[in-house]
PDB file of C-alpha atoms in Angstrom:
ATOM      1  CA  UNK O   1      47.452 -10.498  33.461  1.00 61.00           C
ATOM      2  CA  UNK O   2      49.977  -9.870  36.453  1.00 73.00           C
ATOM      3  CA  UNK O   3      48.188  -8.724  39.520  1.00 91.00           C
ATOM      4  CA  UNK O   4      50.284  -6.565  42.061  1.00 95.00           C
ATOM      5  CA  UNK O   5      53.456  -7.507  42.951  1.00 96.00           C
ATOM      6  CA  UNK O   6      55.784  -6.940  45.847  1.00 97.00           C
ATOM      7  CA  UNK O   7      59.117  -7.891  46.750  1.00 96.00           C
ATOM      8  CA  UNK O   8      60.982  -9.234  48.793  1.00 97.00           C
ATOM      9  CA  UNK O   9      58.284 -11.553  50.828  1.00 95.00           C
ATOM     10  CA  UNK O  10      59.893 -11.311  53.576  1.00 96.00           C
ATOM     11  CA  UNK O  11      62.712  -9.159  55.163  1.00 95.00           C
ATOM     12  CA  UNK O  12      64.932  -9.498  58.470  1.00 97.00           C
ATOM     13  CA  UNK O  13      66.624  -6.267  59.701  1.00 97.00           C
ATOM     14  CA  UNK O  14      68.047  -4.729  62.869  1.00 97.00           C
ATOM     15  CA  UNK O  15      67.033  -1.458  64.767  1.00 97.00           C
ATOM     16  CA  UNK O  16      68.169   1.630  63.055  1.00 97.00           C
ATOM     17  CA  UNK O  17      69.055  -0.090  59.560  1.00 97.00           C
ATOM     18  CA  UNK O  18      67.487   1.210  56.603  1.00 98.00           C
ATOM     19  CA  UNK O  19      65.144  -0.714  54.188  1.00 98.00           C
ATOM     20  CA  UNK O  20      63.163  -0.455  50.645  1.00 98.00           C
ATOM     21  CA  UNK O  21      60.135  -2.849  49.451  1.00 98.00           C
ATOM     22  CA  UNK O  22      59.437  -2.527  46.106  1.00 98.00           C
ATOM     23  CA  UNK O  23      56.109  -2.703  44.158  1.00 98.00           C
ATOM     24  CA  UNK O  24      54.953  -3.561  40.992  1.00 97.00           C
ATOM     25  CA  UNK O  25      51.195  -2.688  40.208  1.00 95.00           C
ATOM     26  CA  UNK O  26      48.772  -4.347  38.325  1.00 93.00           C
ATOM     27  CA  UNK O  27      48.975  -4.040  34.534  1.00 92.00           C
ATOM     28  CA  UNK O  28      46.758  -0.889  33.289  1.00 88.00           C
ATOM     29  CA  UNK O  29      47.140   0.943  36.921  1.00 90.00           C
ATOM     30  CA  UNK O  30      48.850   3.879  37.322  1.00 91.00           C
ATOM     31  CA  UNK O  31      48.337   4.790  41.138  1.00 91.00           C
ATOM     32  CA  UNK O  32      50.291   3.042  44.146  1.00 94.00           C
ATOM     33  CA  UNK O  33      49.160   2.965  47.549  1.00 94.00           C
ATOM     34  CA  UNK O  34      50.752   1.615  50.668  1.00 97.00           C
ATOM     35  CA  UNK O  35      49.978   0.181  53.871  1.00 97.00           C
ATOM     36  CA  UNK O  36      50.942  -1.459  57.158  1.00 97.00           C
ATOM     37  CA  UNK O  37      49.360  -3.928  58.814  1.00 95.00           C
ATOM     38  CA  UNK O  38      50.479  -4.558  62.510  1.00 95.00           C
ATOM     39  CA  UNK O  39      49.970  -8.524  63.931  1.00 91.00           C
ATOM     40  CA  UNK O  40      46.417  -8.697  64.714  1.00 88.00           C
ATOM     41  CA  UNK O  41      45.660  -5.050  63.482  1.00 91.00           C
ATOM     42  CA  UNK O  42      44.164  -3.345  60.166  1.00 93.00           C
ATOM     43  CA  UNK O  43      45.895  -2.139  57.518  1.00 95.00           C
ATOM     44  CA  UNK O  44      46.775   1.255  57.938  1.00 96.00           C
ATOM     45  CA  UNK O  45      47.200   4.027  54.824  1.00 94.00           C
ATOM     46  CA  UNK O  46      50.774   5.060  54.712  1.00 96.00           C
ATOM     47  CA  UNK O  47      50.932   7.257  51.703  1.00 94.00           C
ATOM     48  CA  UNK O  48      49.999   7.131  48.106  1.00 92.00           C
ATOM     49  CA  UNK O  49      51.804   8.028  44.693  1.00 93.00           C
ATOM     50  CA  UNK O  50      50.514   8.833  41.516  1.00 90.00           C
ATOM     51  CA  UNK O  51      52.236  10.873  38.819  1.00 90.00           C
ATOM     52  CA  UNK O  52      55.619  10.088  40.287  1.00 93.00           C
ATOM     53  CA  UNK O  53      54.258  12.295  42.969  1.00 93.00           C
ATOM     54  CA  UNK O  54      52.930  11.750  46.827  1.00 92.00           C
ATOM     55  CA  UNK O  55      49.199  12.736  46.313  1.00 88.00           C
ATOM     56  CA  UNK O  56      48.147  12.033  50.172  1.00 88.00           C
ATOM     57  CA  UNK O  57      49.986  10.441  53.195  1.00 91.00           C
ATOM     58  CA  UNK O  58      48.475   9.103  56.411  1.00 91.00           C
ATOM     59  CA  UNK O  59      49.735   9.672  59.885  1.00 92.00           C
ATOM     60  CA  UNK O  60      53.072   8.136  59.494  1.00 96.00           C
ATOM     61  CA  UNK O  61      56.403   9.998  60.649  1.00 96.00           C
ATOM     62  CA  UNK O  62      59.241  11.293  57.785  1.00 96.00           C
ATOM     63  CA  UNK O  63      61.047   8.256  58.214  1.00 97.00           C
ATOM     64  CA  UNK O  64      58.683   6.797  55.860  1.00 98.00           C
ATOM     65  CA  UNK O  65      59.139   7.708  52.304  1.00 97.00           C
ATOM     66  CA  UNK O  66      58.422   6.591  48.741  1.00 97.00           C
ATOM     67  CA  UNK O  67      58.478   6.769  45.386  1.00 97.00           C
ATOM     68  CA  UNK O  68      56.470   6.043  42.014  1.00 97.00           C
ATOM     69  CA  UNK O  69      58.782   5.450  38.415  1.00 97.00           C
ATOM     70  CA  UNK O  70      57.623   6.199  35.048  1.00 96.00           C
ATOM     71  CA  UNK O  71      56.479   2.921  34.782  1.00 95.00           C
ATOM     72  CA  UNK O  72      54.521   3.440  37.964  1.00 96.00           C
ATOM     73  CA  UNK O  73      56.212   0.866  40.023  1.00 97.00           C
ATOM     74  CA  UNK O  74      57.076   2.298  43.697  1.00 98.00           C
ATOM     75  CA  UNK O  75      59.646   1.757  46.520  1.00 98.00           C
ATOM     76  CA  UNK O  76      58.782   2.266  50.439  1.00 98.00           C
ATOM     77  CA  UNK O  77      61.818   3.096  52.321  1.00 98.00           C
ATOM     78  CA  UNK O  78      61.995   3.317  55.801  1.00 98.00           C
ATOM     79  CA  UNK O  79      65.008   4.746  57.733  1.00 97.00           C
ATOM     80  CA  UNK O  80      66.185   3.948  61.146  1.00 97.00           C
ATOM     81  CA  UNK O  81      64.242   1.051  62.075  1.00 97.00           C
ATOM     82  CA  UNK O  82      62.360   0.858  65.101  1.00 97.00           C
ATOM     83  CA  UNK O  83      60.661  -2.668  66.560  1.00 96.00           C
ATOM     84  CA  UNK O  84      57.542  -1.370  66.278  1.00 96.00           C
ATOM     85  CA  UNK O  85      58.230  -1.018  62.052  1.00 97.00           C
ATOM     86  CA  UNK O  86      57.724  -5.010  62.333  1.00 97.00           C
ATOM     87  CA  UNK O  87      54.473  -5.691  60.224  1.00 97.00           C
ATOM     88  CA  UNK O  88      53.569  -6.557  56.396  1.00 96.00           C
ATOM     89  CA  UNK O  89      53.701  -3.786  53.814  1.00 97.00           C
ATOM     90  CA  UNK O  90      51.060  -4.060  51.873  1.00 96.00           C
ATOM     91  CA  UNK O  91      50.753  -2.362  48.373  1.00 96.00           C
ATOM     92  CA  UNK O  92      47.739  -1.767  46.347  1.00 94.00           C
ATOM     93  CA  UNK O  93      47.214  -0.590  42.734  1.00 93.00           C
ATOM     94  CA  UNK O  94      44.502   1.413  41.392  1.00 88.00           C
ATOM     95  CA  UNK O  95      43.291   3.642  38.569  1.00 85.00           C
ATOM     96  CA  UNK O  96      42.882   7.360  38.416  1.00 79.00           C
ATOM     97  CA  UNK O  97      39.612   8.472  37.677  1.00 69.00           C
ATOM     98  CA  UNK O  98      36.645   7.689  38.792  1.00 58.00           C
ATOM     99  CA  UNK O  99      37.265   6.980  42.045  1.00 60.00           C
ATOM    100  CA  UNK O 100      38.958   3.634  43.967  1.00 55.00           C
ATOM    101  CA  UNK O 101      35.229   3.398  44.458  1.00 58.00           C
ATOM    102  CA  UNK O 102      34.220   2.562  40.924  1.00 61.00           C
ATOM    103  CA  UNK O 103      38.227   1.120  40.076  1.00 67.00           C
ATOM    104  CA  UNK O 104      39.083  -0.230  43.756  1.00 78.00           C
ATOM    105  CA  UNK O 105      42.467  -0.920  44.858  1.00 86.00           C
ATOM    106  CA  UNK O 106      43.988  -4.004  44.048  1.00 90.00           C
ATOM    107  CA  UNK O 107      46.239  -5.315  46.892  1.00 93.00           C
ATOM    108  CA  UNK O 108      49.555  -7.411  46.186  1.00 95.00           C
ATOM    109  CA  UNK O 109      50.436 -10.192  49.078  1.00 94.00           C
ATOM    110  CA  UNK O 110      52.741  -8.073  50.812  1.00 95.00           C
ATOM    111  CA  UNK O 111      56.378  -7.818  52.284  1.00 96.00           C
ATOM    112  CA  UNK O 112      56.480  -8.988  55.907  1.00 96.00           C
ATOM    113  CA  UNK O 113      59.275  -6.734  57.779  1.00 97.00           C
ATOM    114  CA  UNK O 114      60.718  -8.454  60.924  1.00 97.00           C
ATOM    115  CA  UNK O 115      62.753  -6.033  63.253  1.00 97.00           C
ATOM    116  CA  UNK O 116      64.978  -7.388  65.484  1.00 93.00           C
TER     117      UNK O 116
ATOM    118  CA  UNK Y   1      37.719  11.994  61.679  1.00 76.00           C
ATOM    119  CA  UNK Y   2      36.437   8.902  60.068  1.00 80.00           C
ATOM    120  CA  UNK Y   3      36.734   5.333  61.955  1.00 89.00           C
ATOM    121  CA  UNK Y   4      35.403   1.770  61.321  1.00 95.00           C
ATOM    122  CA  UNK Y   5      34.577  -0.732  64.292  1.00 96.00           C
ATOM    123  CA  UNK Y   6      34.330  -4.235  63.926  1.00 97.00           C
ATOM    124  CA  UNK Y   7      32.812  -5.174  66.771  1.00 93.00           C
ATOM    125  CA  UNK Y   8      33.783  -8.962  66.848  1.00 95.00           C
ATOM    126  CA  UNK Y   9      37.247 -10.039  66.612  1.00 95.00           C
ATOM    127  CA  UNK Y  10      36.698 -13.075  66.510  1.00 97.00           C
ATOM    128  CA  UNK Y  11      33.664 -15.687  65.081  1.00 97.00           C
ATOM    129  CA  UNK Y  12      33.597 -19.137  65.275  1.00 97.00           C
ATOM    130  CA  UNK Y  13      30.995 -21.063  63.695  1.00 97.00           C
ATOM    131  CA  UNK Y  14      30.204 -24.845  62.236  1.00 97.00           C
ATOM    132  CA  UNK Y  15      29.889 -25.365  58.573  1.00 97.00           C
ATOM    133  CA  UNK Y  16      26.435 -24.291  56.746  1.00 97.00           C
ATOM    134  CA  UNK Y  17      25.712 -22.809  59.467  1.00 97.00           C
ATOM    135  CA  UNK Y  18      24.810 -18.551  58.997  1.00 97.00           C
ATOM    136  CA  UNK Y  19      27.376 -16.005  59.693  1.00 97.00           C
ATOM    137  CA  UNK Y  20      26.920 -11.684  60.216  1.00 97.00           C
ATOM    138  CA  UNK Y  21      30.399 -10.024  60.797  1.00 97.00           C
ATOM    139  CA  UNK Y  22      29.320  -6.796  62.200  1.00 97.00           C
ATOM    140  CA  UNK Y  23      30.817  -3.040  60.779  1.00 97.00           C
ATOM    141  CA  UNK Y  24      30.180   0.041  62.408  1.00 96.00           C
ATOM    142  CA  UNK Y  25      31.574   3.327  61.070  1.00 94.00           C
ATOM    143  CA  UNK Y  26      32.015   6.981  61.437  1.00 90.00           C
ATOM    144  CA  UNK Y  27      31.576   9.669  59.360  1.00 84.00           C
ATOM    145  CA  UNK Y  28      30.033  13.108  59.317  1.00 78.00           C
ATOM    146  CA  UNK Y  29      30.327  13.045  55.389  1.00 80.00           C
ATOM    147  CA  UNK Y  30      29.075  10.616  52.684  1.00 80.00           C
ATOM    148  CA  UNK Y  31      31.727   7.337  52.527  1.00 83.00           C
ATOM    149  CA  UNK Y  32      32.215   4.582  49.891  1.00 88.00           C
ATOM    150  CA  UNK Y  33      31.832   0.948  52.323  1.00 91.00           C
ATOM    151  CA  UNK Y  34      34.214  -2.039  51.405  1.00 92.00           C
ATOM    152  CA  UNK Y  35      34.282  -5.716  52.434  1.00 95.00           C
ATOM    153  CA  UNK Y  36      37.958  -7.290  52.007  1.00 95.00           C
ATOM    154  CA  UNK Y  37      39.039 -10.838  53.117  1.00 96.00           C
ATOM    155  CA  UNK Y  38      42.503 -11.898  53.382  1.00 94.00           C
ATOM    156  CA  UNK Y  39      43.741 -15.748  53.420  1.00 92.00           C
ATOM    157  CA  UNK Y  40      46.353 -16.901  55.384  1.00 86.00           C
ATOM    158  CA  UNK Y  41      50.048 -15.208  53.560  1.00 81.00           C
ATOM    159  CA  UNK Y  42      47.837 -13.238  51.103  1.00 85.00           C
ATOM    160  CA  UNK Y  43      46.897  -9.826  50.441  1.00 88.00           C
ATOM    161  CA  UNK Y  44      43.510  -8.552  50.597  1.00 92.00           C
ATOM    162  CA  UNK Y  45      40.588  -8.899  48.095  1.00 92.00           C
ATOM    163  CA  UNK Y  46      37.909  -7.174  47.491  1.00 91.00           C
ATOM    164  CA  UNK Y  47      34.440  -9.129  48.313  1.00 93.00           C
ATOM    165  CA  UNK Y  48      31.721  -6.421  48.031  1.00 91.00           C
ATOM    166  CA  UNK Y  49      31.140  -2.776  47.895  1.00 89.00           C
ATOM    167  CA  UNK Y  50      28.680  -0.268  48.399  1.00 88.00           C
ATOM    168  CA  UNK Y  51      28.701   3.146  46.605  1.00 83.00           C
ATOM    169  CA  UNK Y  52      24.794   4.046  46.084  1.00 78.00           C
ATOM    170  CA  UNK Y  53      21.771   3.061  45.497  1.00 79.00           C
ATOM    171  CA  UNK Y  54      20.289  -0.327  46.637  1.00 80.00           C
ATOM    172  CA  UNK Y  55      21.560  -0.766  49.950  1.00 83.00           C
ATOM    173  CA  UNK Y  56      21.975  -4.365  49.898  1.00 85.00           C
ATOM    174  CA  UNK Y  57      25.131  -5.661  48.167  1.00 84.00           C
ATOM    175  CA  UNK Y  58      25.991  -8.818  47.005  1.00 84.00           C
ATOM    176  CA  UNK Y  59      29.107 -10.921  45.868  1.00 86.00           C
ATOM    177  CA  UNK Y  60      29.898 -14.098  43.908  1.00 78.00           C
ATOM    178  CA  UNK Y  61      30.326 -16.351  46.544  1.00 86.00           C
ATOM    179  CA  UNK Y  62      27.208 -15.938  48.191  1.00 92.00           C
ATOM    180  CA  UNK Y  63      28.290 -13.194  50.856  1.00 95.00           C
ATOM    181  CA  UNK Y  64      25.528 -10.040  51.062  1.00 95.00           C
ATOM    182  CA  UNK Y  65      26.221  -6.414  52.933  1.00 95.00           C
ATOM    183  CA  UNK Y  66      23.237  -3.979  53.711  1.00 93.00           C
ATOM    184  CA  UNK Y  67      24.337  -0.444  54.272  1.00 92.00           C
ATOM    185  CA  UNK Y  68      22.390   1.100  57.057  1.00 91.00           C
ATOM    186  CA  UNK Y  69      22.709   4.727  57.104  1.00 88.00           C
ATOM    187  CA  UNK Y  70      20.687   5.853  60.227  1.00 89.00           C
ATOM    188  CA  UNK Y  71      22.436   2.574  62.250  1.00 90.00           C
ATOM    189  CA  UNK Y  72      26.084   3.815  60.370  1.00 91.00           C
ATOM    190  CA  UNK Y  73      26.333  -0.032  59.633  1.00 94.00           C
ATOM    191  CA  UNK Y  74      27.611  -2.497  56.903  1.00 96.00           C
ATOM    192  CA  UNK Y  75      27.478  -5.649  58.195  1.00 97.00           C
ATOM    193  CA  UNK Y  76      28.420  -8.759  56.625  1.00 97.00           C
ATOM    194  CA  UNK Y  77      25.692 -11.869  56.222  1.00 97.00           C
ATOM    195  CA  UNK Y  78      26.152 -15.354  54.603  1.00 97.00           C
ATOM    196  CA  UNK Y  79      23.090 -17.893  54.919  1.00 96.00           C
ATOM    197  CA  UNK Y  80      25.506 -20.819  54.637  1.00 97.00           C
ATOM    198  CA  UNK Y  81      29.185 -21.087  55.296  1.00 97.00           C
ATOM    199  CA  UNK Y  82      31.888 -23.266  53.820  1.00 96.00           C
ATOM    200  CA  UNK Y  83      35.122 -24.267  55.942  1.00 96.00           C
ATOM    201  CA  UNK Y  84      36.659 -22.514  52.724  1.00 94.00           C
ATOM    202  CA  UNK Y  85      35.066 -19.070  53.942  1.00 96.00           C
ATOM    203  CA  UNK Y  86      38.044 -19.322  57.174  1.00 96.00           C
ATOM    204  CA  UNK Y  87      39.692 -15.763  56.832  1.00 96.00           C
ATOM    205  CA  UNK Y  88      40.360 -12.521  57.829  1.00 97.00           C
ATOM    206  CA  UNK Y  89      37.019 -10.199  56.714  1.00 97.00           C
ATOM    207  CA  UNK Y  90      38.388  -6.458  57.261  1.00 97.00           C
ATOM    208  CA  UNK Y  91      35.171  -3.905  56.658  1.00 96.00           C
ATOM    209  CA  UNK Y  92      36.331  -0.378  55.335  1.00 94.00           C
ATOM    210  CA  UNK Y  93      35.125   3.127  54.278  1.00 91.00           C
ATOM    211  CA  UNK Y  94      36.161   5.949  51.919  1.00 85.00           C
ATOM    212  CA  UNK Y  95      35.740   9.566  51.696  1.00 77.00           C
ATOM    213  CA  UNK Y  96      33.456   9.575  48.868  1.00 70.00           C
ATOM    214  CA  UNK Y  97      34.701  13.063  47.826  1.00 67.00           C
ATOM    215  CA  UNK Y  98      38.567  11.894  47.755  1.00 67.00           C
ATOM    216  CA  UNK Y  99      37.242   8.444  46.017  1.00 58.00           C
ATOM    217  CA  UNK Y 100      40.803   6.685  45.038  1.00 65.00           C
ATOM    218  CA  UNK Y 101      42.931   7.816  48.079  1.00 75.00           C
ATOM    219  CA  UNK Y 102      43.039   5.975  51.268  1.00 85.00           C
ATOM    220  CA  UNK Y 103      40.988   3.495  52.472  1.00 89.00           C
ATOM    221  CA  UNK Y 104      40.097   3.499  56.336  1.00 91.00           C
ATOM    222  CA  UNK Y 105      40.051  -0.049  57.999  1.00 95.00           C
ATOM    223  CA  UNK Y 106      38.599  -1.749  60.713  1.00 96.00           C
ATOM    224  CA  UNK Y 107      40.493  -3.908  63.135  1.00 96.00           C
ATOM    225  CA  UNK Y 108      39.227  -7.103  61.321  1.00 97.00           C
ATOM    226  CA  UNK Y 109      37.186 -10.092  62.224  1.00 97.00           C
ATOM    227  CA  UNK Y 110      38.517 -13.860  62.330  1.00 97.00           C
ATOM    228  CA  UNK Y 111      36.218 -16.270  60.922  1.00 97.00           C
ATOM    229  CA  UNK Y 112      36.404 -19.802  62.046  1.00 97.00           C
ATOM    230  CA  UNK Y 113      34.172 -22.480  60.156  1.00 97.00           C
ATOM    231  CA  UNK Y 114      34.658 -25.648  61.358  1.00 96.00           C
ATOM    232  CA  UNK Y 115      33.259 -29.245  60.020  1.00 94.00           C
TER     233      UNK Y 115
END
């Protein structure tokens, strides 16, 4: 049974390129969250996608956006980069219903984003 | 707003020796408490959770969390640590009435076990 997966692992870009991470959840979910987490920092809630549609987003500018496929797998894209975009993307998979507290979110190893 | 504090980045401490990795949150409404540890180039998993009831949690590996409500407090206890326990602990809360949206973390706490 496939846990989350994300992809690429790792990513190199310059300031003001765009760039997408992709997600695949874990078999059976159908919700995808994402997060950042800074060097040395928490993660921090980005947005989150269910029904192909964004269902609640943190405090994160426009530049960030997403989306969830019929098969529920997601993208993050982020335009214009800025050095402080450099972290790991983290993407977690859960189930509607009931709660993340009773089916909680299942995190993938992430895409660590290096802005030069 | 809701906000977690872990009030010790880092811990260092010998092997089988016991461990508490303190969590304070805040919240004026009722919240869902996690535990997650991350290893070194991994995501996070899930070690323990409290949603109601008895207000000390347990996991599989031996780690325990008591939720204490009038303290706003989920700290995390092991009697014993293993140099395999060396990770990232990152303490989190919920908004029990949007249960399945975001999760609010702490800053995380470094745990060092050495021999």
């Amino acid at each position: 049974d496939a846990g989350v997966t994300q992809s690429p692992t790792h990513l190199i870009k310059t300031r003001g390129q765009q760039v997408t991470l992709r997600c695949s959840p874990k078999s059976g979910h159908d919700t995808v969250s994402w997060y950042q987490q800074a060097l040395g920092q928490g993660p921090q809630f980005i947005f989150q996608y269910y029904e192909e549609e964004e269902r609640q987003r943190g405090n994160f500018p426009d530049r960030f956006s997403g989306h969830q496929f019929p098969n529920y797998s997601s993208e993050l894209n982020v335009n214009a980069l800025l050095l402080g975009d450099s972290a790991l993307y983290l993407c977690a998979s859960s189930l509607a219903g009931g709660g993340a507290a009773n089916q909680p979110q299942h995190f993938g190893d992430g895409t660590r984003l290096s802005i030069l | 707003a809701q906000s977690v504090t872990q009030l010790d980045s880092q811990v260092p401490v010998f092997e089988e020796a016991p461990v508490e990795l303190r969590c304070n949150y805040s919240s004026s409404v009722s919240v869902y408490l996690f535990w997650y540890v991350q290893y070194p180039n991994q995501g996070l998993q899930l070690l323990l959770k409290y949603l109601s009831g008895s207000t000390l949690v347990e996991s599989i590996n031996g780690f325990e969390a008591e939720f204490n409500k009038s303290q706003t407090s989920f700290h995390l206890r092991k009697p014993s640590v293993h140099i395999s326990d060396t990770a990232e602990y990152f303490c989190a809360v919920e908004l029990a009435k949007q249960a399945g949206t975001a999760l609010i973390f702490g800053k995380g706490t470094t745990l060092s076990v050495s021999s």
